[in-house]
CSV table of C-alpha atoms and ligand atoms in Angstrom, one decimal:
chain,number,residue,atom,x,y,z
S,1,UNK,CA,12.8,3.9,-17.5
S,2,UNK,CA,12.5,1.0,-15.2
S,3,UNK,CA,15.8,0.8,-12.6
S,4,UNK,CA,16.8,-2.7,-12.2
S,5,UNK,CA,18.3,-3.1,-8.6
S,6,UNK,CA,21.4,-5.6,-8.0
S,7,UNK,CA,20.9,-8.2,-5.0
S,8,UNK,CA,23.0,-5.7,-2.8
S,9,UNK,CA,20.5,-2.7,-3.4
S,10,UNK,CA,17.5,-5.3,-2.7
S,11,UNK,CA,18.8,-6.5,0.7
S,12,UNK,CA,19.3,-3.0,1.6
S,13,UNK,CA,15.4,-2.3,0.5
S,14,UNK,CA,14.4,-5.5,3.0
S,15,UNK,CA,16.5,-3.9,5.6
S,16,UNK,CA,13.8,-0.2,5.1
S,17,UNK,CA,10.9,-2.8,4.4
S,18,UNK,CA,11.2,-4.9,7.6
S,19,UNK,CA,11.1,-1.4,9.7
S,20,UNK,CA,7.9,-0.4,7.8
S,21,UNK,CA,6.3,-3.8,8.3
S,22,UNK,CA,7.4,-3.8,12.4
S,23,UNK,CA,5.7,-0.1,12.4
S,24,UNK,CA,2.7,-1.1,10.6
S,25,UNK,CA,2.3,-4.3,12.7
S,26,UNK,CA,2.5,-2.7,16.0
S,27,UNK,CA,-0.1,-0.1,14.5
S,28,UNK,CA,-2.3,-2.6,13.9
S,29,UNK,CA,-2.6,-3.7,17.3
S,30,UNK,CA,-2.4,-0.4,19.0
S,31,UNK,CA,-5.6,0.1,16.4
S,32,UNK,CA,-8.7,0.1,18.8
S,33,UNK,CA,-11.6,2.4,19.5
S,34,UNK,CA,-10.1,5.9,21.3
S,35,UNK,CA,-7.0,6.2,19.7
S,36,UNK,CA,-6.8,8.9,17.9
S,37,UNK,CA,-4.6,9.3,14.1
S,38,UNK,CA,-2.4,12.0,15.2
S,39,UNK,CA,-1.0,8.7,18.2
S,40,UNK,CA,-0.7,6.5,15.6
S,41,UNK,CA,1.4,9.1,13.3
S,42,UNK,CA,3.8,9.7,16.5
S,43,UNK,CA,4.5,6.1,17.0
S,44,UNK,CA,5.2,5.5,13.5
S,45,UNK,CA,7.3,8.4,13.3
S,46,UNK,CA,9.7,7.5,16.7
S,47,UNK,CA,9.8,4.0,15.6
S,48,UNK,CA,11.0,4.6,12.4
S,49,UNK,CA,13.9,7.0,13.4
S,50,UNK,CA,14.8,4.4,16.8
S,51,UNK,CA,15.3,2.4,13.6
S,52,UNK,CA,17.8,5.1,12.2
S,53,UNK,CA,15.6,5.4,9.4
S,54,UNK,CA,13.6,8.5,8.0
S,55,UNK,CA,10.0,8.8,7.8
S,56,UNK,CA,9.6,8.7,4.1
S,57,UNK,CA,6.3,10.4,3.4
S,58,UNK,CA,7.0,13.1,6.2
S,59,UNK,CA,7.6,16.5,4.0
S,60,UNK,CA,7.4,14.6,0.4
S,61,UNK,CA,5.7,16.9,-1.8
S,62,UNK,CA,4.8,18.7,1.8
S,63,UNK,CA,2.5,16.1,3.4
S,64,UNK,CA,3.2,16.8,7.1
S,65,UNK,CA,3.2,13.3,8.6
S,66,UNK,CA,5.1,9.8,8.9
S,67,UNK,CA,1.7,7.8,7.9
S,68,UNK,CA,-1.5,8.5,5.7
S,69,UNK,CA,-4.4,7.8,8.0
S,70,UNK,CA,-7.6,7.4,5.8
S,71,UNK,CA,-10.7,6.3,7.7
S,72,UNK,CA,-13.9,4.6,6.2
S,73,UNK,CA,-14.5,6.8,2.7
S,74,UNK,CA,-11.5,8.3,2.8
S,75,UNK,CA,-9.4,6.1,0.3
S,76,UNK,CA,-5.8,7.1,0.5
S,77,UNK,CA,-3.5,10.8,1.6
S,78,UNK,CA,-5.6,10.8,4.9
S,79,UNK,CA,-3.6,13.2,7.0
S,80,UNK,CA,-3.5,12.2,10.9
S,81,UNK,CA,-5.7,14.4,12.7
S,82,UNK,CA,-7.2,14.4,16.1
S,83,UNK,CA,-10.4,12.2,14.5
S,84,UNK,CA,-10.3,9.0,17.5
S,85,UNK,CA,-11.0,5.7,15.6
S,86,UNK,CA,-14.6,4.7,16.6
S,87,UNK,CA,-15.9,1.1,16.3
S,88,UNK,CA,-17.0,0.2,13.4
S,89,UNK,CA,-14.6,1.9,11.4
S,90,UNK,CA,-12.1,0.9,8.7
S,91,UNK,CA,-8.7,2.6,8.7
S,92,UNK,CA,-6.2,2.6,6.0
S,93,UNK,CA,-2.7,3.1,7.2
S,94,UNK,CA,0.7,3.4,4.6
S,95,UNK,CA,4.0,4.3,5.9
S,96,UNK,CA,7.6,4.4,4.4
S,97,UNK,CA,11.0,4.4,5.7
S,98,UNK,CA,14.2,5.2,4.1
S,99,UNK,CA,17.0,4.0,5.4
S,100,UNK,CA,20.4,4.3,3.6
S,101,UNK,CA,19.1,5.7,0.9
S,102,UNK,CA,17.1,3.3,-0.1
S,103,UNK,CA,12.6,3.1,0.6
S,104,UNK,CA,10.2,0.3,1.6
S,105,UNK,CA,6.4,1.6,1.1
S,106,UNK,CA,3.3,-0.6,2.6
S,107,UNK,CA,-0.2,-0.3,3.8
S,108,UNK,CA,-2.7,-1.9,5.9
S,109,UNK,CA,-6.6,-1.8,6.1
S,110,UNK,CA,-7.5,-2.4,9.8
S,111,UNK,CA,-11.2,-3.0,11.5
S,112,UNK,CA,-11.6,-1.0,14.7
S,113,UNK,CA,-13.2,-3.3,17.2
S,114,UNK,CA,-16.1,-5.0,14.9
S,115,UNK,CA,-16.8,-4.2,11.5
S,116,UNK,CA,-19.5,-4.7,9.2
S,117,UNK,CA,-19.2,-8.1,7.5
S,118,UNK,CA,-19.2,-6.2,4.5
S,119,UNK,CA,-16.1,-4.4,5.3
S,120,UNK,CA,-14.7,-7.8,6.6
S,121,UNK,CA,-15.3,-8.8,3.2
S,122,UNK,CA,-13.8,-5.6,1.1
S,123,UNK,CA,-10.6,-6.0,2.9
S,124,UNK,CA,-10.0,-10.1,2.7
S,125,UNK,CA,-10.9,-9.7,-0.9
S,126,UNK,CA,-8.4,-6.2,-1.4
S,127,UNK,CA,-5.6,-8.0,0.4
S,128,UNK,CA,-5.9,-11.2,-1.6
S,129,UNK,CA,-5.9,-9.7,-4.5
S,130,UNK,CA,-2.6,-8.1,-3.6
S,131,UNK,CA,-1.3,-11.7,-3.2
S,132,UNK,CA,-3.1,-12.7,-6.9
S,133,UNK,CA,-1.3,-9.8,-8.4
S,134,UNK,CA,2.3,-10.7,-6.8
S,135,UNK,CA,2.1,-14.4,-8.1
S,136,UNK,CA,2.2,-12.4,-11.7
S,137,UNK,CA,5.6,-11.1,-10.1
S,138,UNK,CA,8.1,-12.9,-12.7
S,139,UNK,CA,10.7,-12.4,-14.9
S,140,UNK,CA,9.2,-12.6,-18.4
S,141,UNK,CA,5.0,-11.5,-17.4
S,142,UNK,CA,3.8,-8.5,-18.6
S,143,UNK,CA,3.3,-5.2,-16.0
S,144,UNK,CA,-0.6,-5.7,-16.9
S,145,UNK,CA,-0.9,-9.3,-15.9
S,146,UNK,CA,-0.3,-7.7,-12.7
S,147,UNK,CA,-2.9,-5.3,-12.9
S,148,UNK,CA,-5.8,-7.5,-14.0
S,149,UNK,CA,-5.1,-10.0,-11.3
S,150,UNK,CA,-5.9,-7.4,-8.6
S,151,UNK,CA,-8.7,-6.2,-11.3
S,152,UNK,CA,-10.0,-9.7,-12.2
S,153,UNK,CA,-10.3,-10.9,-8.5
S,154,UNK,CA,-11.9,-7.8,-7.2
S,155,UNK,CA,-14.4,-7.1,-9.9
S,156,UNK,CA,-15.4,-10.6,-9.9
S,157,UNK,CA,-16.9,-10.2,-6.4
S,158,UNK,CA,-18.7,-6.8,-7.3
S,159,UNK,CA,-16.0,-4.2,-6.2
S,160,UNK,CA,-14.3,-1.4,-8.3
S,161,UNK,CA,-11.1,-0.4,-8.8
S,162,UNK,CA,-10.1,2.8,-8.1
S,163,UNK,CA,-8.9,4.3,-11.5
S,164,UNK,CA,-7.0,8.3,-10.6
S,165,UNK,CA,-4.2,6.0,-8.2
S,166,UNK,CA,-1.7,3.2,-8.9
S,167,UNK,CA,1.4,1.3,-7.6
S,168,UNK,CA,4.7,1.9,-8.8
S,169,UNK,CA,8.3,1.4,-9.1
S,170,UNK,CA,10.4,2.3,-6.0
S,171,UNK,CA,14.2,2.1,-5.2
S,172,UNK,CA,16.4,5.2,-4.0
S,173,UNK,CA,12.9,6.8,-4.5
S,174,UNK,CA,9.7,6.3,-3.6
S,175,UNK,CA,7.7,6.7,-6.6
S,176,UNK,CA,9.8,5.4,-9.7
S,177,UNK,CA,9.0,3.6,-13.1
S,178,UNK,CA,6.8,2.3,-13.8
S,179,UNK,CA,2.9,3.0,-12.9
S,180,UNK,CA,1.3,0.3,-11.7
S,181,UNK,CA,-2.4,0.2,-11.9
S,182,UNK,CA,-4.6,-1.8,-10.7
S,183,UNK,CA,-6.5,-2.9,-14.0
S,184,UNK,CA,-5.3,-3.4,-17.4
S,185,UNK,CA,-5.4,-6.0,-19.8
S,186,UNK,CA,-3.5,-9.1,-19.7
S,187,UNK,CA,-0.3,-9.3,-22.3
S,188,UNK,CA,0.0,-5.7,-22.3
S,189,UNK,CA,2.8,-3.1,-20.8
S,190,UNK,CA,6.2,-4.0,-20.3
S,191,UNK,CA,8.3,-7.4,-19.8
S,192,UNK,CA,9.0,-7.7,-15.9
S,193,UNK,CA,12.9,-8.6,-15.2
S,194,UNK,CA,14.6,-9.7,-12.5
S,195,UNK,CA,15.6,-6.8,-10.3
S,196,UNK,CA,12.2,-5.2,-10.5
S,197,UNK,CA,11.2,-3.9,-7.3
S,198,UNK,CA,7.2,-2.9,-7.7
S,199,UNK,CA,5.1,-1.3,-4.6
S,200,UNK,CA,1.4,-2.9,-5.8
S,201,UNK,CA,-1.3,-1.1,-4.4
S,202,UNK,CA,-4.7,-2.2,-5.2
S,203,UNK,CA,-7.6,0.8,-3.8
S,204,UNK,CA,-10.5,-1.0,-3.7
S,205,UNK,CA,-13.8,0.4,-3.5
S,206,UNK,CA,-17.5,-1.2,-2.1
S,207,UNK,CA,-19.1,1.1,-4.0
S,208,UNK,CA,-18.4,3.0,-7.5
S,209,UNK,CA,-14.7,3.5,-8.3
S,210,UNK,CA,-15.0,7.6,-8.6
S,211,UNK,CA,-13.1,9.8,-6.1
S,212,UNK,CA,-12.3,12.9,-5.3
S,213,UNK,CA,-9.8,15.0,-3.5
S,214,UNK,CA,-10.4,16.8,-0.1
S,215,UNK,CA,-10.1,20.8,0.1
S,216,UNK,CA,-6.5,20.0,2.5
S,217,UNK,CA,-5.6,19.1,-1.3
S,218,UNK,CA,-4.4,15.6,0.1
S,219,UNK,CA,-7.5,13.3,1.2
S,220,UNK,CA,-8.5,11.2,-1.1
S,221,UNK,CA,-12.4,9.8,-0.9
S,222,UNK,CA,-15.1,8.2,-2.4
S,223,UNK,CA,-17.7,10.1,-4.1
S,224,UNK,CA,-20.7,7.8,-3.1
S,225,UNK,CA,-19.0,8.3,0.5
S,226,UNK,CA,-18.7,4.3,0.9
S,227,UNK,CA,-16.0,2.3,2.3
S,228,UNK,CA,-12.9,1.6,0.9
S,229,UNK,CA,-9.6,-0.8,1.3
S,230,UNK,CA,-6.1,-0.9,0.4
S,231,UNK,CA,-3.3,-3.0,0.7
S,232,UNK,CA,-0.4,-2.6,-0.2
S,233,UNK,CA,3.6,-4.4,-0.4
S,234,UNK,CA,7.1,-3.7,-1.4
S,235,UNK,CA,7.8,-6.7,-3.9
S,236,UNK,CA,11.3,-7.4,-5.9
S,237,UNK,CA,10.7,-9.8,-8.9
S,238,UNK,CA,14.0,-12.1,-8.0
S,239,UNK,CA,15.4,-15.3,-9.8
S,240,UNK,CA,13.6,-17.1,-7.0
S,241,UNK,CA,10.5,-15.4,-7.9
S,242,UNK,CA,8.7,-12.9,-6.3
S,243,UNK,CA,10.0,-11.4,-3.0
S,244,UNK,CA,7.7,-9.5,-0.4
S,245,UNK,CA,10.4,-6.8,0.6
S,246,UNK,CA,8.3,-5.1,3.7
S,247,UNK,CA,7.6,-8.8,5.2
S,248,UNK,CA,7.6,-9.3,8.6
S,249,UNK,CA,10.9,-11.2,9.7
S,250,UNK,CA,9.0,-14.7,10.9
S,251,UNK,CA,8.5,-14.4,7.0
S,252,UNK,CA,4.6,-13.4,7.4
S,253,UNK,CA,3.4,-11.2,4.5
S,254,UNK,CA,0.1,-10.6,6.2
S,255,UNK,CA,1.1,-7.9,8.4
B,1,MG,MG1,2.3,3.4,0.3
B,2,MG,MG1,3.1,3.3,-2.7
């Protein structure tokens, strides 16, 4: 069942989105060559509590951080380690808060120093697509028009979608109804409504859309051991139409 959330309960998810997107903004420019994912973790984790928030992911299901840090083939569930970012590399970073009872969820892909212009490429394409798929964000679409926009756009320019993970409802919990995957056909699944409030994720791969899952039971990666992107935003479906919850404040959505 699909919670609807009053306009009271979505302010109160912008307040725990805007401390996610500050955290993931000041990650991105502390990103650089050297730093390794265990610093990142620790900033994310004081800076979300200076908030007087909680660190959403730390301890859900017993992931031990504040962030997933997945780097290059690593798709998503990266745990922060002492790996230091190397140039070159693509890192995935998605953090929650919680504050008053109520979660913001978002993730980044970030190029360390100079990337291929392949990855440049993956992650414009993986974060426009998350835009393609929030303009299906209103009141009457169908979930799946959501999904095929990130599939459509994606596929079109020869990347797969990653099929075992998906997006999903989120409210007083993280991970709510519905799914939300990132490919479906359009005119299918249920009609959105105005209190919505969907985390869209799109996990987009360079090369085949198979993974699998690390031996630390967490770390998600490619099987052909290529690159992957994801992007991902809070985002309430509002009579105004869609609403990027974990938005920056100057009302940027690209974090
Ligand atoms: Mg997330
Ligand atoms: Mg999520």
């Amino acid at each position: 069942m699909v919670i609807r959330k009053s306009r009271s309960e979505i302010q109160r998810m912008r307040a725990a989105g805007l401390i996610v997107a500050q955290t993931l903004s000041a990650l991105r420019k502390m990103t650089e060559p050297g730093i390794s994912t265990k610093e990142l973790d620790a900033f994310a984790e004081s800076n979300i509590r200076k908030a007087g928030a909680y660190p959403t992911f730390k301890g859900y299901r017993g992931f031990p951080a504040s962030i997933c840090a997945s780097v290059n083939d690593e798709v998503v569930h990266g745990i922060p380690s002492n790996r230091k970012l190397q140039e070159g590399d693509i890192i995935k970073i998605d953090c929650g808060a919680t504050l008053n009872g109520y979660v913001g969820d978002a993730a980044i892909s970030v190029g360390v120093g100079r990337v291929s212009e392949e990855v440049e490429h993956l992650m414009q394409a993986t974060q426009d697509s998350l835009f393609k798929a929030m303009e299906k964000m209103v009141d009457g679409n169908r979930l799946h028009d959501v999904s095929f926009a990130v599939q459509e756009y994606c596929e079109a320019r020869g990347y797969s979608i990653v099929r075992e993970y998906c997006g999903h409802g989120i409210g007083q919990r993280m991970h709510e109804d519905p799914q939300v995957p990132n490919y479906g056909q359009p005119g299918t699944g249920k009609r959105l409504q105005v209190g919505w409030v969907l985390a869209v994720e799109p996990m987009v791969n360079l090369g085949g859309h198979h993974v699998k899952t690390l031996n630390d039971k967490w770390t998600v990666v490619t099987l052909d051991g290529k690159p992957s992107s994801h992007f991902e935003h809070t985002i309430a479906v509002t009579e105004d139409g869609p609403t990027v919850l974990t938005a920056l404040d100057d009302g940027s959505i690209r974090l």
